[in-house]
């Protein structure tokens, strides 16, 4: 064990230590130590005896007081990663030597102990859990996470950082505690701080009405969605944008302080405290579209064609259209079947059923 760890622990013991299952104090020139694993207090005369008797407890104390970031949200997050509040040190160190893996959105985080009992963090995409690190692109600078988060696996820009579209194929194999939380913050900004605020009962939620009342300029039109028909409209917005398939946050905002939305808020580990800019932008467009007057259009469809249109809408809405192979001819959203339906039902001006759209 590093002498620095023991010396720092012994110095702190003069003021008394009670942390993670160990209590230590200086009594009559000796160190009085008790752990949850022992029934009686032990009196130790020197630093060598202290290090030999309680190496894991001392190493753990030093890490949390001298190496882990001391900002409360980050400190709490790192302890959560290794179940520190519920797992005693002997058991926890056994688990850490094997590697403890936790998911955070689409991130897989594994904390292990190296040969010196120092914590090392492996950060990668959940789809790459268990993949040999040598077959992944390796990074060591947390800033690289910001670049990786910009585009998905098809190199498309990701406007929503918490969308379940994070690209895979990379790894940060040996991050320290500070670098780990920095990288997580670059992948998912503010999720650690909001997670911690929620745990502490301090999450400041801005509900739909509060948020839209602040909108100005071109977004001010969203304010027209009042408590009447607007309530149902907001449910549609939340169902469209705030589902687990679209965003990894768990929606905590409602219509207002007194009115919950009907749709589920998702199951993510980190909360969403207010409608995001993407939701507001979508709501602006839908507000304008919902202002149109309804028209009646008549089309003739076979039962199979109606079901195919439903399948196409479902596939596009759920992001599954690209997963349907050309050979899957029995799938309603199959490209060739969609092209056949277009050839049959659209006229030369691309009007469905030859019926022009009335504005």
C-alpha positions as CSV (number, residue, x, y, z in Angstrom):
1,X,0.0,0.0,0.0
2,X,1.1,3.5,-0.8
3,X,2.5,5.1,2.4
4,X,0.7,8.4,1.4
5,X,-2.6,6.6,1.9
6,X,-1.7,5.4,5.4
7,X,-0.2,8.7,6.5
8,X,-3.3,10.6,5.4
9,X,-5.6,8.2,7.1
10,X,-3.6,8.3,10.3
11,X,-3.6,12.1,10.3
12,X,-7.4,12.2,9.8
13,X,-7.9,9.7,12.6
14,X,-6.7,12.3,15.1
15,X,-10.0,14.1,14.4
16,X,-11.9,10.9,14.2
17,X,-13.0,8.9,11.1
18,X,-16.3,7.2,10.5
19,X,-16.7,6.2,6.9
20,X,-17.8,3.1,4.9
21,X,-17.8,0.7,7.8
22,X,-14.6,1.8,9.6
23,X,-14.2,4.0,12.6
24,X,-10.8,5.2,13.7
25,X,-9.5,7.6,16.4
26,X,-6.3,8.3,18.3
27,X,-6.4,7.2,21.9
28,X,-3.4,7.4,24.2
29,X,-0.9,7.5,21.3
30,X,-2.4,4.4,19.7
31,X,-4.9,4.0,16.9
32,X,-8.3,2.7,18.0
33,X,-10.0,1.1,15.0
34,X,-13.3,-0.7,14.6
35,X,-15.0,-2.0,11.5
36,X,-18.5,-3.5,10.8
37,X,-16.8,-6.8,10.1
38,X,-15.3,-6.9,13.7
39,X,-17.1,-7.1,16.9
40,X,-14.4,-5.3,19.0
41,X,-12.1,-2.3,18.6
42,X,-8.5,-2.9,17.8
43,X,-5.6,-0.9,19.3
44,X,-2.7,-0.5,16.9
45,X,0.6,1.3,17.8
46,X,2.2,2.2,14.4
47,X,1.4,2.9,10.8
48,X,2.7,-0.4,9.6
49,X,0.3,-2.3,11.8
50,X,-2.5,0.0,10.6
51,X,-1.7,-0.7,6.9
52,X,-1.4,-4.4,7.4
53,X,-4.7,-4.7,9.3
54,X,-7.0,-2.5,7.2
55,X,-5.6,-2.1,3.7
56,X,-8.9,-2.1,1.8
57,X,-10.6,0.3,4.2
58,X,-7.7,2.7,4.1
59,X,-7.4,2.5,0.3
60,X,-11.2,3.1,0.0
61,X,-11.1,6.1,2.4
62,X,-8.2,7.7,0.6
63,X,-9.9,7.3,-2.8
64,X,-13.1,9.0,-1.7
65,X,-11.4,11.8,0.2
66,X,-8.3,12.5,-2.0
67,X,-9.0,11.2,-5.5
68,X,-12.7,11.2,-6.3
69,X,-14.1,14.6,-7.4
70,X,-15.5,16.3,-4.4
71,X,-18.4,18.0,-6.2
72,X,-21.4,16.3,-4.5
73,X,-23.3,15.2,-7.6
74,X,-20.2,13.6,-9.2
75,X,-19.1,12.1,-5.8
76,X,-22.6,10.6,-5.3
77,X,-22.7,9.3,-8.9
78,X,-19.4,7.4,-8.6
79,X,-20.5,5.8,-5.3
80,X,-23.8,4.8,-7.0
81,X,-21.8,3.1,-9.8
82,X,-20.3,0.7,-7.2
83,X,-23.3,0.3,-4.9
84,X,-21.2,2.0,-2.2
85,X,-24.1,2.7,0.1
86,X,-25.3,-0.9,0.4
87,X,-22.2,-3.1,-0.1
88,X,-19.6,-3.4,2.7
89,X,-16.0,-2.9,1.8
90,X,-14.8,-6.6,1.8
91,X,-17.6,-7.6,-0.5
92,X,-17.4,-4.5,-2.6
93,X,-13.6,-4.9,-3.2
94,X,-14.2,-8.5,-4.3
95,X,-16.8,-7.3,-6.8
96,X,-14.6,-4.4,-8.0
97,X,-11.7,-6.8,-8.6
98,X,-14.0,-8.7,-10.9
99,X,-15.5,-5.6,-12.4
100,X,-18.8,-3.9,-11.7
101,X,-20.8,-2.9,-14.7
102,X,-23.7,-0.4,-14.8
103,X,-25.6,1.1,-17.7
104,X,-26.4,4.8,-18.1
105,X,-28.6,5.4,-21.1
106,X,-26.7,3.7,-23.9
107,X,-23.4,3.9,-21.9
108,X,-21.9,0.8,-20.2
109,X,-19.6,1.7,-17.4
110,X,-17.3,-0.8,-15.7
111,X,-15.3,0.1,-12.6
112,X,-12.5,-2.3,-11.6
113,X,-9.4,-2.2,-9.3
114,X,-6.0,-2.5,-10.8
115,X,-3.0,-4.2,-9.2
116,X,-2.5,-1.3,-6.9
117,X,-6.2,-1.3,-5.8
118,X,-6.8,1.9,-7.8
119,X,-10.1,2.4,-9.5
120,X,-10.2,2.3,-13.3
121,X,-13.2,3.0,-15.4
122,X,-14.1,1.5,-18.7
123,X,-16.6,3.4,-20.7
124,X,-18.2,2.1,-23.9
125,X,-21.5,1.7,-25.8
126,X,-23.9,-0.9,-24.3
127,X,-23.8,-2.8,-27.6
128,X,-20.1,-3.3,-27.1
129,X,-20.3,-4.8,-23.6
130,X,-18.1,-7.8,-23.6
131,X,-16.3,-6.9,-26.8
132,X,-12.5,-7.1,-26.8
133,X,-11.3,-3.6,-26.3
134,X,-8.6,-4.2,-29.0
135,X,-11.4,-4.4,-31.6
136,X,-12.8,-1.0,-30.6
137,X,-11.5,2.5,-31.3
138,X,-9.8,3.6,-28.1
139,X,-9.9,7.1,-26.6
140,X,-8.5,8.6,-23.5
141,X,-9.5,12.3,-23.6
142,X,-13.1,12.9,-22.2
143,X,-13.4,15.7,-24.8
144,X,-13.6,13.0,-27.5
145,X,-17.0,12.0,-26.1
146,X,-18.4,15.3,-27.4
147,X,-17.3,14.4,-30.9
148,X,-18.6,10.8,-30.7
149,X,-22.0,12.1,-29.5
150,X,-22.5,14.3,-32.6
151,X,-23.4,11.6,-35.1
152,X,-25.0,8.2,-35.1
153,X,-23.7,5.0,-36.7
154,X,-24.9,6.2,-40.1
155,X,-23.1,9.5,-39.6
156,X,-26.3,11.5,-39.3
157,X,-26.3,14.5,-36.9
158,X,-27.9,13.9,-33.5
159,X,-29.9,17.0,-32.5
160,X,-31.0,15.3,-29.3
161,X,-28.1,14.0,-27.2
162,X,-30.3,11.7,-25.2
163,X,-31.8,10.0,-28.2
164,X,-31.1,6.2,-28.3
165,X,-29.0,6.7,-31.4
166,X,-25.5,6.9,-29.9
167,X,-22.9,5.4,-32.2
168,X,-21.0,2.3,-31.1
169,X,-17.6,0.9,-31.8
170,X,-15.5,3.0,-29.3
171,X,-14.1,2.6,-25.8
172,X,-12.4,4.7,-23.1
173,X,-10.6,1.8,-21.5
174,X,-8.8,3.4,-18.6
175,X,-10.4,6.6,-17.3
176,X,-9.9,8.0,-13.8
177,X,-12.9,9.1,-11.7
178,X,-12.8,12.8,-12.8
179,X,-12.3,11.9,-16.4
180,X,-15.2,9.4,-16.3
181,X,-17.8,11.9,-15.1
182,X,-16.5,14.4,-17.6
183,X,-17.0,12.0,-20.4
184,X,-20.5,11.0,-19.2
185,X,-21.4,14.7,-19.1
186,X,-20.2,15.2,-22.7
187,X,-22.3,12.3,-23.8
188,X,-25.4,13.2,-21.8
189,X,-25.1,16.8,-20.6
190,X,-26.6,17.6,-17.1
191,X,-27.9,14.1,-16.6
192,X,-25.7,13.5,-13.5
193,X,-26.6,16.8,-11.9
194,X,-30.3,16.4,-12.5
195,X,-30.2,12.7,-11.3
196,X,-28.6,14.0,-8.1
197,X,-31.1,16.8,-7.6
198,X,-33.9,14.3,-8.0
199,X,-32.3,12.0,-5.4
200,X,-32.0,14.9,-3.0
201,X,-35.6,16.0,-3.6
202,X,-34.4,19.2,-5.3
203,X,-35.3,18.7,-8.9
204,X,-36.8,21.9,-10.2
205,X,-39.4,20.8,-12.7
206,X,-40.8,23.3,-15.3
207,X,-44.1,21.9,-16.6
208,X,-45.6,22.4,-20.0
209,X,-47.6,25.6,-19.2
210,X,-44.6,27.1,-17.4
211,X,-42.3,26.4,-20.3
212,X,-44.6,27.6,-23.1
213,X,-45.5,30.8,-21.2
214,X,-41.8,31.8,-21.6
215,X,-41.8,31.3,-25.4
216,X,-41.5,34.4,-27.6
217,X,-41.2,35.3,-31.2
218,X,-42.0,32.4,-33.7
219,X,-42.5,30.0,-30.8
220,X,-45.1,32.2,-29.1
221,X,-47.8,30.4,-31.1
222,X,-47.5,27.4,-28.9
223,X,-49.2,29.4,-26.1
224,X,-52.5,29.0,-27.9
225,X,-52.6,25.4,-26.6
226,X,-54.7,26.2,-23.5
227,X,-56.2,23.8,-21.0
228,X,-59.0,22.9,-23.4
229,X,-58.2,21.0,-26.5
230,X,-54.6,21.8,-25.9
231,X,-54.3,19.3,-23.1
232,X,-55.0,16.5,-25.6
233,X,-52.5,18.0,-28.0
234,X,-49.8,18.0,-25.3
235,X,-50.5,14.3,-24.7
236,X,-49.8,13.7,-28.4
237,X,-46.6,15.7,-28.2
238,X,-45.4,13.7,-25.2
239,X,-46.3,10.4,-26.8
240,X,-44.5,11.4,-30.0
241,X,-41.3,12.8,-28.5
242,X,-40.9,11.5,-24.9
243,X,-41.1,7.7,-25.3
244,X,-38.2,5.5,-24.4
245,X,-37.8,4.7,-28.1
246,X,-37.1,8.4,-28.8
247,X,-35.4,9.8,-25.7
248,X,-33.6,8.1,-22.8
249,X,-34.7,10.6,-20.2
250,X,-37.6,9.9,-17.9
251,X,-40.2,12.7,-18.4
252,X,-41.1,14.3,-15.1
253,X,-42.8,17.4,-16.4
254,X,-46.6,17.3,-16.8
255,X,-49.2,19.7,-18.2
256,X,-49.0,21.9,-15.2
257,X,-48.6,21.6,-11.4
258,X,-52.1,20.1,-11.0
259,X,-52.6,18.2,-14.2
260,X,-50.7,15.1,-15.1
261,X,-50.5,13.9,-18.7
262,X,-52.1,10.6,-19.6
263,X,-49.1,9.1,-21.4
264,X,-46.2,7.3,-19.6
265,X,-43.1,9.3,-19.0
266,X,-40.6,6.5,-19.8
267,X,-38.2,4.4,-17.6
268,X,-34.8,6.2,-18.0
269,X,-32.4,6.4,-15.0
270,X,-32.1,10.2,-15.4
271,X,-35.0,12.7,-15.3
272,X,-36.2,15.2,-17.8
273,X,-37.2,18.4,-15.9
274,X,-38.7,20.4,-18.7
275,X,-39.9,20.2,-22.4
276,X,-36.7,20.4,-24.4
277,X,-36.1,22.6,-27.5
278,X,-36.9,19.7,-29.8
279,X,-40.3,19.2,-28.2
280,X,-41.0,23.0,-28.4
281,X,-39.9,23.1,-32.1
282,X,-42.2,20.1,-32.9
283,X,-45.1,21.6,-30.9
284,X,-44.7,24.9,-32.9
285,X,-45.1,22.9,-36.2
286,X,-48.0,20.8,-34.9
287,X,-49.7,23.9,-33.5
288,X,-49.8,25.4,-37.0
289,X,-50.9,22.1,-38.6
290,X,-53.7,21.6,-36.0
291,X,-55.0,25.1,-36.9
292,X,-56.0,23.8,-40.3
293,X,-59.7,23.1,-41.0
294,X,-60.6,19.5,-41.5
295,X,-61.6,18.3,-44.9
296,X,-63.3,15.1,-46.1
297,X,-61.5,13.0,-48.6
298,X,-62.8,9.8,-50.1
299,X,-60.5,7.0,-51.2
300,X,-61.2,3.4,-52.1
301,X,-58.8,0.9,-50.4
302,X,-58.8,-2.8,-50.1
303,X,-58.6,-4.1,-46.5
304,X,-55.0,-5.1,-47.2
305,X,-54.1,-1.7,-48.5
306,X,-55.5,0.0,-45.4
307,X,-53.5,-2.3,-43.2
308,X,-50.4,-1.6,-45.3
309,X,-50.8,2.1,-44.9
310,X,-51.0,1.6,-41.1
311,X,-47.9,-0.6,-41.2
312,X,-46.0,2.1,-43.1
313,X,-46.9,4.8,-40.6
314,X,-46.0,2.5,-37.7
315,X,-42.6,1.5,-39.3
316,X,-41.7,5.2,-39.9
317,X,-42.8,6.4,-36.5
318,X,-40.9,3.6,-34.7
319,X,-37.8,4.1,-36.8
320,X,-38.0,0.5,-38.1
321,X,-38.4,1.2,-41.9
322,X,-34.6,0.8,-42.5
323,X,-34.7,-2.6,-40.8
324,X,-37.2,-4.1,-43.2
325,X,-35.2,-5.9,-45.9
326,X,-36.0,-5.8,-49.6
327,X,-36.7,-9.6,-49.4
328,X,-39.3,-9.1,-46.6
329,X,-42.1,-8.8,-49.1
330,X,-44.7,-9.8,-46.6
331,X,-44.0,-6.7,-44.5
332,X,-46.4,-3.9,-45.2
333,X,-43.6,-1.3,-45.0
334,X,-41.4,-3.3,-47.4
335,X,-40.0,-0.8,-50.0
336,X,-41.2,-2.7,-53.0
337,X,-44.7,-3.1,-51.6
338,X,-44.8,0.6,-50.8
339,X,-43.6,1.4,-54.3
340,X,-46.3,-0.9,-55.8
341,X,-49.0,0.9,-53.7
342,X,-47.8,4.3,-54.9
343,X,-47.8,3.1,-58.5
344,X,-51.4,1.9,-58.1
345,X,-52.9,4.7,-56.0
346,X,-51.0,7.9,-57.0
347,X,-51.8,9.9,-60.1
348,X,-49.2,11.7,-62.2
349,X,-49.3,14.7,-59.8
350,X,-48.7,12.4,-56.8
351,X,-52.2,12.8,-55.5
352,X,-53.4,9.9,-53.4
353,X,-56.4,8.3,-55.2
354,X,-56.2,11.1,-57.7
355,X,-57.8,13.4,-55.2
356,X,-56.2,16.9,-54.9
357,X,-55.5,18.4,-51.5
358,X,-57.8,21.2,-50.6
359,X,-56.2,24.1,-48.7
